[in-house]
Short mmCIF file of C-alpha atoms in Angstrom, two decimals:
data_model
loop_
_atom_site.label_atom_id
_atom_site.label_comp_id
_atom_site.label_asym_id
_atom_site.label_seq_id
_atom_site.Cartn_x
_atom_site.Cartn_y
_atom_site.Cartn_z
CA UNK A 1 -17.04 -39.77 -4.96
CA UNK A 2 -16.57 -39.75 -1.15
CA UNK A 3 -16.03 -36.42 0.65
CA UNK A 4 -14.99 -35.96 4.19
CA UNK A 5 -15.95 -32.63 5.77
CA UNK A 6 -13.79 -31.29 8.62
CA UNK A 7 -16.11 -29.45 11.00
CA UNK A 8 -13.79 -29.86 14.04
CA UNK A 9 -13.83 -25.90 14.59
CA UNK A 10 -17.38 -25.93 15.85
CA UNK A 11 -18.41 -25.74 19.37
CA UNK A 12 -21.94 -25.27 20.92
CA UNK A 13 -21.48 -21.53 21.05
CA UNK A 14 -20.21 -20.83 17.51
CA UNK A 15 -18.46 -17.66 16.54
CA UNK A 16 -19.14 -15.63 13.25
CA UNK A 17 -16.66 -17.94 11.35
CA UNK A 18 -18.32 -20.97 12.94
CA UNK A 19 -21.70 -19.88 11.88
CA UNK A 20 -20.58 -19.38 8.24
CA UNK A 21 -18.97 -23.00 8.41
CA UNK A 22 -22.38 -24.48 9.52
CA UNK A 23 -24.23 -22.74 6.69
CA UNK A 24 -21.57 -23.72 4.20
CA UNK A 25 -21.68 -27.46 5.22
CA UNK A 26 -25.48 -27.45 5.28
CA UNK A 27 -25.54 -26.06 1.77
CA UNK A 28 -23.99 -29.25 0.37
CA UNK A 29 -26.27 -31.77 -1.26
CA UNK A 30 -27.70 -34.42 0.99
CA UNK A 31 -27.89 -37.05 -1.67
CA UNK A 32 -24.12 -37.34 -2.22
CA UNK A 33 -21.66 -39.41 -0.37
CA UNK A 34 -20.60 -36.94 2.38
CA UNK A 35 -19.31 -37.72 5.85
CA UNK A 36 -18.97 -34.91 8.61
CA UNK A 37 -16.57 -34.98 11.35
CA UNK A 38 -18.00 -32.89 14.14
CA UNK A 39 -18.60 -32.71 17.96
CA UNK A 40 -21.95 -30.92 17.25
CA UNK A 41 -24.19 -33.24 15.47
CA UNK A 42 -27.23 -31.20 16.19
CA UNK A 43 -26.21 -28.63 13.58
CA UNK A 44 -26.43 -31.12 10.66
CA UNK A 45 -29.74 -32.60 9.74
CA UNK A 46 -30.14 -34.86 6.82
CA UNK A 47 -26.59 -36.19 6.49
CA UNK A 48 -26.51 -39.94 6.82
CA UNK A 49 -22.87 -40.19 7.85
CA UNK A 50 -21.39 -38.21 10.98
CA UNK A 51 -18.38 -39.16 12.75
CA UNK A 52 -18.63 -37.61 16.22
CA UNK A 53 -15.33 -36.46 17.56
CA UNK A 54 -16.38 -35.97 21.25
CA UNK A 55 -12.78 -35.64 22.38
CA UNK A 56 -12.51 -32.29 20.62
CA UNK A 57 -15.84 -31.19 22.37
CA UNK A 58 -14.46 -32.18 25.71
CA UNK A 59 -11.27 -30.30 25.05
CA UNK A 60 -13.10 -27.15 24.07
CA UNK A 61 -13.84 -26.68 27.80
CA UNK A 62 -10.21 -26.19 28.44
CA UNK A 63 -7.71 -23.45 27.73
CA UNK A 64 -5.69 -26.05 25.65
CA UNK A 65 -8.62 -26.47 23.25
CA UNK A 66 -6.72 -24.87 20.26
CA UNK A 67 -3.78 -27.10 20.77
CA UNK A 68 -5.94 -30.37 21.09
CA UNK A 69 -7.83 -29.45 18.03
CA UNK A 70 -4.48 -28.85 16.07
CA UNK A 71 -3.47 -32.32 17.29
CA UNK A 72 -6.67 -33.82 16.14
CA UNK A 73 -6.31 -32.38 12.78
CA UNK A 74 -2.71 -33.60 12.36
CA UNK A 75 -3.30 -37.25 13.54
CA UNK A 76 -6.99 -38.29 13.49
CA UNK A 77 -7.93 -36.21 10.36
CA UNK A 78 -4.89 -37.31 8.59
CA UNK A 79 -5.68 -41.01 8.98
CA UNK A 80 -9.30 -40.57 8.27
CA UNK A 81 -8.73 -38.32 5.18
CA UNK A 82 -6.62 -40.91 3.29
CA UNK A 83 -9.81 -43.13 3.02
CA UNK A 84 -11.64 -40.37 0.98
CA UNK A 85 -11.44 -38.82 -2.34
CA UNK A 86 -11.29 -35.32 -0.90
CA UNK A 87 -11.40 -33.66 2.45
CA UNK A 88 -13.20 -30.26 2.51
CA UNK A 89 -12.64 -27.80 5.35
CA UNK A 90 -14.91 -24.63 5.54
CA UNK A 91 -12.12 -22.76 7.32
CA UNK A 92 -8.30 -22.67 7.35
CA UNK A 93 -8.03 -25.58 9.75
CA UNK A 94 -6.81 -28.95 8.52
CA UNK A 95 -4.10 -31.45 8.17
CA UNK A 96 -0.65 -30.43 7.13
CA UNK A 97 -0.03 -33.96 5.60
CA UNK A 98 -3.13 -34.41 3.26
CA UNK A 99 -2.77 -33.72 -0.37
CA UNK A 100 -6.41 -34.30 -1.09
CA UNK A 101 -7.69 -31.40 1.18
CA UNK A 102 -9.46 -28.31 0.10
CA UNK A 103 -9.34 -25.47 2.62
CA UNK A 104 -11.25 -22.27 2.78
CA UNK A 105 -9.30 -19.17 3.55
CA UNK A 106 -11.64 -16.26 4.71
CA UNK A 107 -9.12 -13.47 5.16
CA UNK A 108 -5.37 -12.75 5.87
CA UNK A 109 -5.93 -10.18 8.60
CA UNK A 110 -3.19 -11.75 10.75
CA UNK A 111 -0.60 -10.72 8.09
CA UNK A 112 -2.12 -7.16 7.98
CA UNK A 113 -2.28 -6.71 11.74
CA UNK A 114 0.16 -9.38 13.34
CA UNK A 115 0.15 -7.56 16.78
CA UNK A 116 -3.49 -8.16 17.15
CA UNK A 117 -3.44 -11.97 16.46
CA UNK A 118 0.04 -13.02 17.56
CA UNK A 119 -0.88 -16.79 18.06
CA UNK A 120 -2.93 -16.87 14.81
CA UNK A 121 -0.06 -15.09 13.02
CA UNK A 122 2.33 -17.79 14.09
CA UNK A 123 -0.19 -20.55 13.07
CA UNK A 124 -0.81 -18.94 9.70
CA UNK A 125 3.06 -18.43 9.12
CA UNK A 126 3.80 -22.00 9.85
CA UNK A 127 0.82 -23.85 8.30
CA UNK A 128 -0.41 -21.66 5.36
CA UNK A 129 2.56 -22.16 3.10
CA UNK A 130 2.10 -25.97 3.51
CA UNK A 131 -1.75 -25.88 2.96
CA UNK A 132 -1.28 -23.65 -0.14
CA UNK A 133 1.35 -26.13 -1.52
CA UNK A 134 -0.51 -29.36 -0.82
CA UNK A 135 -4.10 -28.40 -1.58
CA UNK A 136 -5.26 -29.07 -5.10
CA UNK A 137 -7.55 -26.12 -4.87
CA UNK A 138 -8.12 -23.30 -2.29
CA UNK A 139 -11.51 -21.62 -1.68
CA UNK A 140 -11.59 -17.97 -0.91
CA UNK A 141 -14.55 -15.89 -0.13
CA UNK A 142 -13.70 -12.80 -2.33
CA UNK A 143 -11.52 -11.66 -5.08
CA UNK A 144 -9.68 -9.43 -2.50
CA UNK A 145 -8.63 -12.40 -0.45
CA UNK A 146 -7.32 -14.03 -3.63
CA UNK A 147 -5.22 -10.98 -4.36
CA UNK A 148 -3.90 -11.07 -0.68
CA UNK A 149 -2.88 -14.69 -1.04
CA UNK A 150 -1.04 -13.96 -4.24
CA UNK A 151 0.62 -10.93 -2.70
CA UNK A 152 1.92 -12.77 0.49
CA UNK A 153 2.48 -16.05 -1.44
CA UNK A 154 3.57 -15.06 -4.94
CA UNK A 155 4.65 -18.56 -5.86
CA UNK A 156 1.04 -19.70 -5.58
CA UNK A 157 -0.66 -20.74 -8.79
CA UNK A 158 -3.60 -18.27 -9.33
CA UNK A 159 -5.57 -20.95 -11.01
CA UNK A 160 -5.74 -23.10 -7.87
CA UNK A 161 -7.53 -20.23 -5.87
CA UNK A 162 -11.35 -20.35 -6.53
CA UNK A 163 -13.52 -17.50 -5.30
CA UNK A 164 -16.85 -18.75 -3.88
CA UNK A 165 -18.45 -15.86 -1.99
CA UNK A 166 -20.27 -16.37 1.40
CA UNK A 167 -23.94 -15.87 1.64
CA UNK A 168 -26.59 -14.94 4.31
CA UNK A 169 -29.64 -16.67 5.58
CA UNK A 170 -32.57 -14.81 3.99
CA UNK A 171 -34.89 -16.86 6.29
CA UNK A 172 -33.37 -14.97 9.17
CA UNK A 173 -32.12 -11.63 7.67
CA UNK A 174 -35.07 -10.02 6.15
CA UNK A 175 -37.60 -7.16 6.60
CA UNK A 176 -40.18 -9.25 8.35
CA UNK A 177 -40.60 -7.67 11.84
CA UNK A 178 -39.81 -9.80 14.85
CA UNK A 179 -41.88 -10.41 17.92
CA UNK A 180 -39.50 -10.37 20.72
CA UNK A 181 -40.45 -11.93 24.10
CA UNK A 182 -38.87 -9.14 25.85
CA UNK A 183 -37.71 -5.66 24.71
CA UNK A 184 -34.10 -5.21 25.69
CA UNK A 185 -33.32 -2.21 23.65
CA UNK A 186 -35.20 0.97 22.70
CA UNK A 187 -35.57 0.77 18.94
CA UNK A 188 -38.01 3.69 18.82
CA UNK A 189 -35.35 6.33 19.18
CA UNK A 190 -32.86 7.24 16.47
CA UNK A 191 -29.62 5.04 16.82
CA UNK A 192 -26.63 4.10 14.77
CA UNK A 193 -25.66 0.45 14.89
CA UNK A 194 -22.22 -1.00 14.96
CA UNK A 195 -21.64 -4.76 14.82
CA UNK A 196 -18.46 -6.75 15.74
CA UNK A 197 -16.66 -4.92 18.37
CA UNK A 198 -13.98 -7.74 18.92
CA UNK A 199 -10.64 -6.47 17.48
CA UNK A 200 -9.00 -3.10 16.87
CA UNK A 201 -9.23 -3.49 13.12
CA UNK A 202 -12.90 -2.79 13.32
CA UNK A 203 -11.97 0.83 13.89
CA UNK A 204 -14.90 1.74 16.08
CA UNK A 205 -12.92 4.61 17.56
CA UNK A 206 -13.97 6.71 14.64
CA UNK A 207 -17.56 6.34 15.62
CA UNK A 208 -16.89 7.56 19.24
CA UNK A 209 -14.88 10.45 17.98
CA UNK A 210 -17.82 11.39 15.62
CA UNK A 211 -20.07 11.45 18.61
CA UNK A 212 -17.79 13.79 20.36
CA UNK A 213 -17.66 16.17 17.31
CA UNK A 214 -21.54 16.06 17.05
CA UNK A 215 -21.98 16.87 20.72
CA UNK A 216 -19.44 19.91 20.44
CA UNK A 217 -21.51 20.98 17.43
CA UNK A 218 -24.81 20.58 19.34
CA UNK A 219 -26.06 18.09 16.62
CA UNK A 220 -25.79 14.95 18.63
CA UNK A 221 -29.46 13.61 18.09
CA UNK A 222 -28.80 9.85 18.14
CA UNK A 223 -27.64 6.99 20.32
CA UNK A 224 -25.01 4.29 19.39
CA UNK A 225 -25.66 0.63 19.82
CA UNK A 226 -22.44 -1.53 19.64
CA UNK A 227 -22.91 -5.28 19.28
CA UNK A 228 -20.15 -7.54 20.13
CA UNK A 229 -18.83 -10.23 22.48
CA UNK A 230 -16.50 -9.38 25.36
CA UNK A 231 -12.82 -8.75 24.43
CA UNK A 232 -9.94 -6.40 25.38
CA UNK A 233 -10.86 -4.16 22.49
CA UNK A 234 -14.42 -3.79 23.64
CA UNK A 235 -13.25 -2.95 27.04
CA UNK A 236 -10.85 -0.36 25.61
CA UNK A 237 -13.82 1.26 23.74
CA UNK A 238 -15.71 1.42 26.87
CA UNK A 239 -12.92 3.30 28.60
CA UNK A 240 -12.64 5.57 25.62
CA UNK A 241 -16.39 6.25 25.91
CA UNK A 242 -16.21 6.93 29.48
CA UNK A 243 -13.18 9.29 29.12
CA UNK A 244 -15.24 11.27 26.50
CA UNK A 245 -18.30 11.34 28.64
CA UNK A 246 -20.31 9.30 26.13
CA UNK A 247 -21.71 6.75 28.62
CA UNK A 248 -25.23 8.06 28.01
CA UNK A 249 -24.81 8.19 24.29
CA UNK A 250 -23.10 4.74 23.52
CA UNK A 251 -24.56 1.44 24.74
CA UNK A 252 -22.53 -1.65 24.55
CA UNK A 253 -24.94 -4.60 24.05
CA UNK A 254 -22.60 -7.51 24.02
CA UNK A 255 -23.85 -10.77 22.42
CA UNK A 256 -27.45 -10.61 21.00
CA UNK A 257 -29.62 -13.40 19.52
CA UNK A 258 -30.30 -13.48 15.81
CA UNK A 259 -33.86 -12.07 16.44
CA UNK A 260 -32.55 -9.21 18.40
CA UNK A 261 -29.79 -8.40 15.96
CA UNK A 262 -32.49 -8.41 13.06
CA UNK A 263 -34.69 -6.17 15.03
CA UNK A 264 -31.74 -3.90 15.62
CA UNK A 265 -30.82 -3.80 11.94
CA UNK A 266 -34.44 -3.21 10.97
CA UNK A 267 -34.81 -0.19 13.17
CA UNK A 268 -31.36 1.46 12.92
CA UNK A 269 -30.84 4.82 11.25
CA UNK A 270 -28.02 3.17 9.59
CA UNK A 271 -25.19 0.55 10.17
CA UNK A 272 -21.72 1.95 10.50
CA UNK A 273 -18.88 -0.49 9.35
CA UNK A 274 -15.56 1.45 9.54
CA UNK A 275 -13.24 -1.53 9.47
CA UNK A 276 -9.65 -1.18 8.34
CA UNK A 277 -9.66 -4.72 6.69
CA UNK A 278 -12.05 -7.47 6.01
CA UNK A 279 -12.17 -10.64 3.93
CA UNK A 280 -15.90 -10.16 3.18
CA UNK A 281 -17.92 -7.94 5.60
CA UNK A 282 -21.01 -10.15 6.17
CA UNK A 283 -22.76 -7.55 8.54
CA UNK A 284 -23.02 -5.17 5.51
CA UNK A 285 -24.96 -7.90 3.56
CA UNK A 286 -27.08 -8.76 6.60
CA UNK A 287 -28.06 -5.21 7.41
CA UNK A 288 -29.15 -4.38 3.83
CA UNK A 289 -31.17 -7.59 3.69
CA UNK A 290 -33.08 -6.20 6.85
CA UNK A 291 -33.59 -2.87 5.13
CA UNK A 292 -30.86 -1.02 6.97
CA UNK A 293 -28.73 1.53 5.12
CA UNK A 294 -24.94 1.03 5.31
CA UNK A 295 -22.10 3.61 5.75
CA UNK A 296 -18.85 1.72 5.34
CA UNK A 297 -15.17 2.42 4.86
CA UNK A 298 -14.22 2.35 1.15
CA UNK A 299 -12.26 -0.98 1.24
CA UNK A 300 -12.22 -2.66 -2.09
CA UNK A 301 -13.78 -5.89 -0.80
CA UNK A 302 -16.85 -3.91 0.50
CA UNK A 303 -17.38 -2.39 -2.93
CA UNK A 304 -16.97 -5.93 -4.43
CA UNK A 305 -19.38 -7.74 -2.08
CA UNK A 306 -22.04 -4.86 -2.01
CA UNK A 307 -21.72 -2.18 -4.66
CA UNK A 308 -25.20 -0.98 -4.09
CA UNK A 309 -27.03 0.08 -0.86
CA UNK A 310 -23.94 1.25 1.03
CA UNK A 311 -22.27 4.70 1.12
CA UNK A 312 -18.44 4.59 1.40
CA UNK A 313 -16.16 7.18 3.05
CA UNK A 314 -12.31 7.27 3.01
CA UNK A 315 -11.05 4.70 5.34
CA UNK A 316 -9.80 5.95 8.76
CA UNK A 317 -10.79 9.57 7.81
CA UNK A 318 -12.97 11.13 10.41
CA UNK A 319 -13.76 14.17 8.32
CA UNK A 320 -14.76 11.90 5.23
CA UNK A 321 -16.99 9.79 7.50
CA UNK A 322 -18.63 13.04 8.97
CA UNK A 323 -19.45 14.36 5.49
CA UNK A 324 -20.82 10.94 4.33
CA UNK A 325 -23.09 10.89 7.35
CA UNK A 326 -24.23 14.33 7.02
CA UNK A 327 -25.04 13.87 3.31
CA UNK A 328 -26.91 10.70 4.12
CA UNK A 329 -28.73 12.53 6.91
CA UNK A 330 -30.28 15.03 4.34
CA UNK A 331 -31.83 12.38 2.11
CA UNK A 332 -35.66 12.12 1.91
CA UNK A 333 -37.62 8.96 2.29
CA UNK A 334 -37.69 8.47 -1.40
CA UNK A 335 -33.95 8.64 -1.87
CA UNK A 336 -33.41 6.23 1.04
CA UNK A 337 -36.04 3.82 -0.50
CA UNK A 338 -34.35 3.87 -3.99
CA UNK A 339 -31.01 3.43 -2.32
CA UNK A 340 -32.16 0.43 -0.34
CA UNK A 341 -34.17 -1.20 -3.17
CA UNK A 342 -30.98 -1.34 -5.36
CA UNK A 343 -29.06 -2.98 -2.57
CA UNK A 344 -31.73 -5.39 -1.68
CA UNK A 345 -32.16 -6.44 -5.35
CA UNK A 346 -28.44 -7.04 -5.69
CA UNK A 347 -28.61 -9.46 -2.61
CA UNK A 348 -30.80 -11.78 -4.59
CA UNK A 349 -27.65 -13.31 -6.07
CA UNK A 350 -26.52 -14.36 -2.58
CA UNK A 351 -28.03 -17.71 -1.58
CA UNK A 352 -26.32 -20.70 0.36
CA UNK A 353 -27.97 -23.04 -2.06
CA UNK A 354 -25.91 -21.40 -4.85
CA UNK A 355 -22.80 -21.33 -2.78
CA UNK A 356 -23.32 -25.13 -1.76
CA UNK A 357 -23.63 -25.87 -5.65
CA UNK A 358 -20.50 -24.13 -6.38
CA UNK A 359 -18.57 -25.81 -3.51
CA UNK A 360 -19.74 -29.40 -4.47
CA UNK A 361 -19.14 -28.62 -8.11
CA UNK A 362 -15.54 -27.69 -7.29
CA UNK A 363 -15.05 -30.84 -5.28
CA UNK A 364 -16.62 -32.95 -8.12
CA UNK A 365 -14.31 -31.60 -10.91
CA UNK A 366 -10.85 -31.27 -9.39
CA UNK A 367 -8.27 -32.07 -11.85
#
């Protein structure tokens, strides 16, 4: 069986989705007949067949990169894909014309919040019905995403949607201390960590409001570190923090390396993840793997992905979040240790090796 892997989404500065795609592809067995289409050969060691798509890499430097990648998927990928048994895409990008293509849908956030992702909403509205109709199987990363697909596309056959959960890299995200070449953040003080300040559905306003409440009560005894690349939402959070005189409390760290992020996880009082919607919630898993307790909104997907090692509060409810945090604050070391041990033990089921086996098994047994 010959498999063509569509890695056209990747650039030399991969996003969170890109990093997951790299891990998913690298989890596939090297001994099988797999060909990868990519402009970033360096991410994939051990694969004998790689088709370099340098024109996509060059287009990535322009503002029309998305349109060029779409064109490549519809023309070049379509022509290439017909020569293979199956085309596998670790994301929702692909050819509208292939009927031997398996795509991966990570979430349907564009349908939940169309005003946030207008161009992506248009892309999904136009392409997803065709992908769903043409694909013999569709990979999703949680049962919740499967439910979302069946809600928005009720004519879709449930049997063609296969849940294969994401994993995390345990060689990176673990409790082994990191030796950083330079100390950019004070991890000796008490701080709350928030990761992924990119779009407004992350709902980090609730954390800023909590800081204001605590200061009014005279119980503000922590700092807040917010990790996330530059975006209009991040700028809005900065303005809100300034308006509420929280500049000395909230530190926007921007992009950090994996080692820095692990160090931040390992030393945080807790990770706060108050999202209004997610398809999986990888930072929750990463944080727990690093021994960091998690306080998260009570989304169904979070309870599916990580039922142990996280405390849940009513989504979007400041009072509920405040109580959840206050309760956790009262725990002694033994309670925290027992809580984290359950979470870390549960994570043993998450391995990219297992994910890769499931993906390849699916590709090998499509009927």
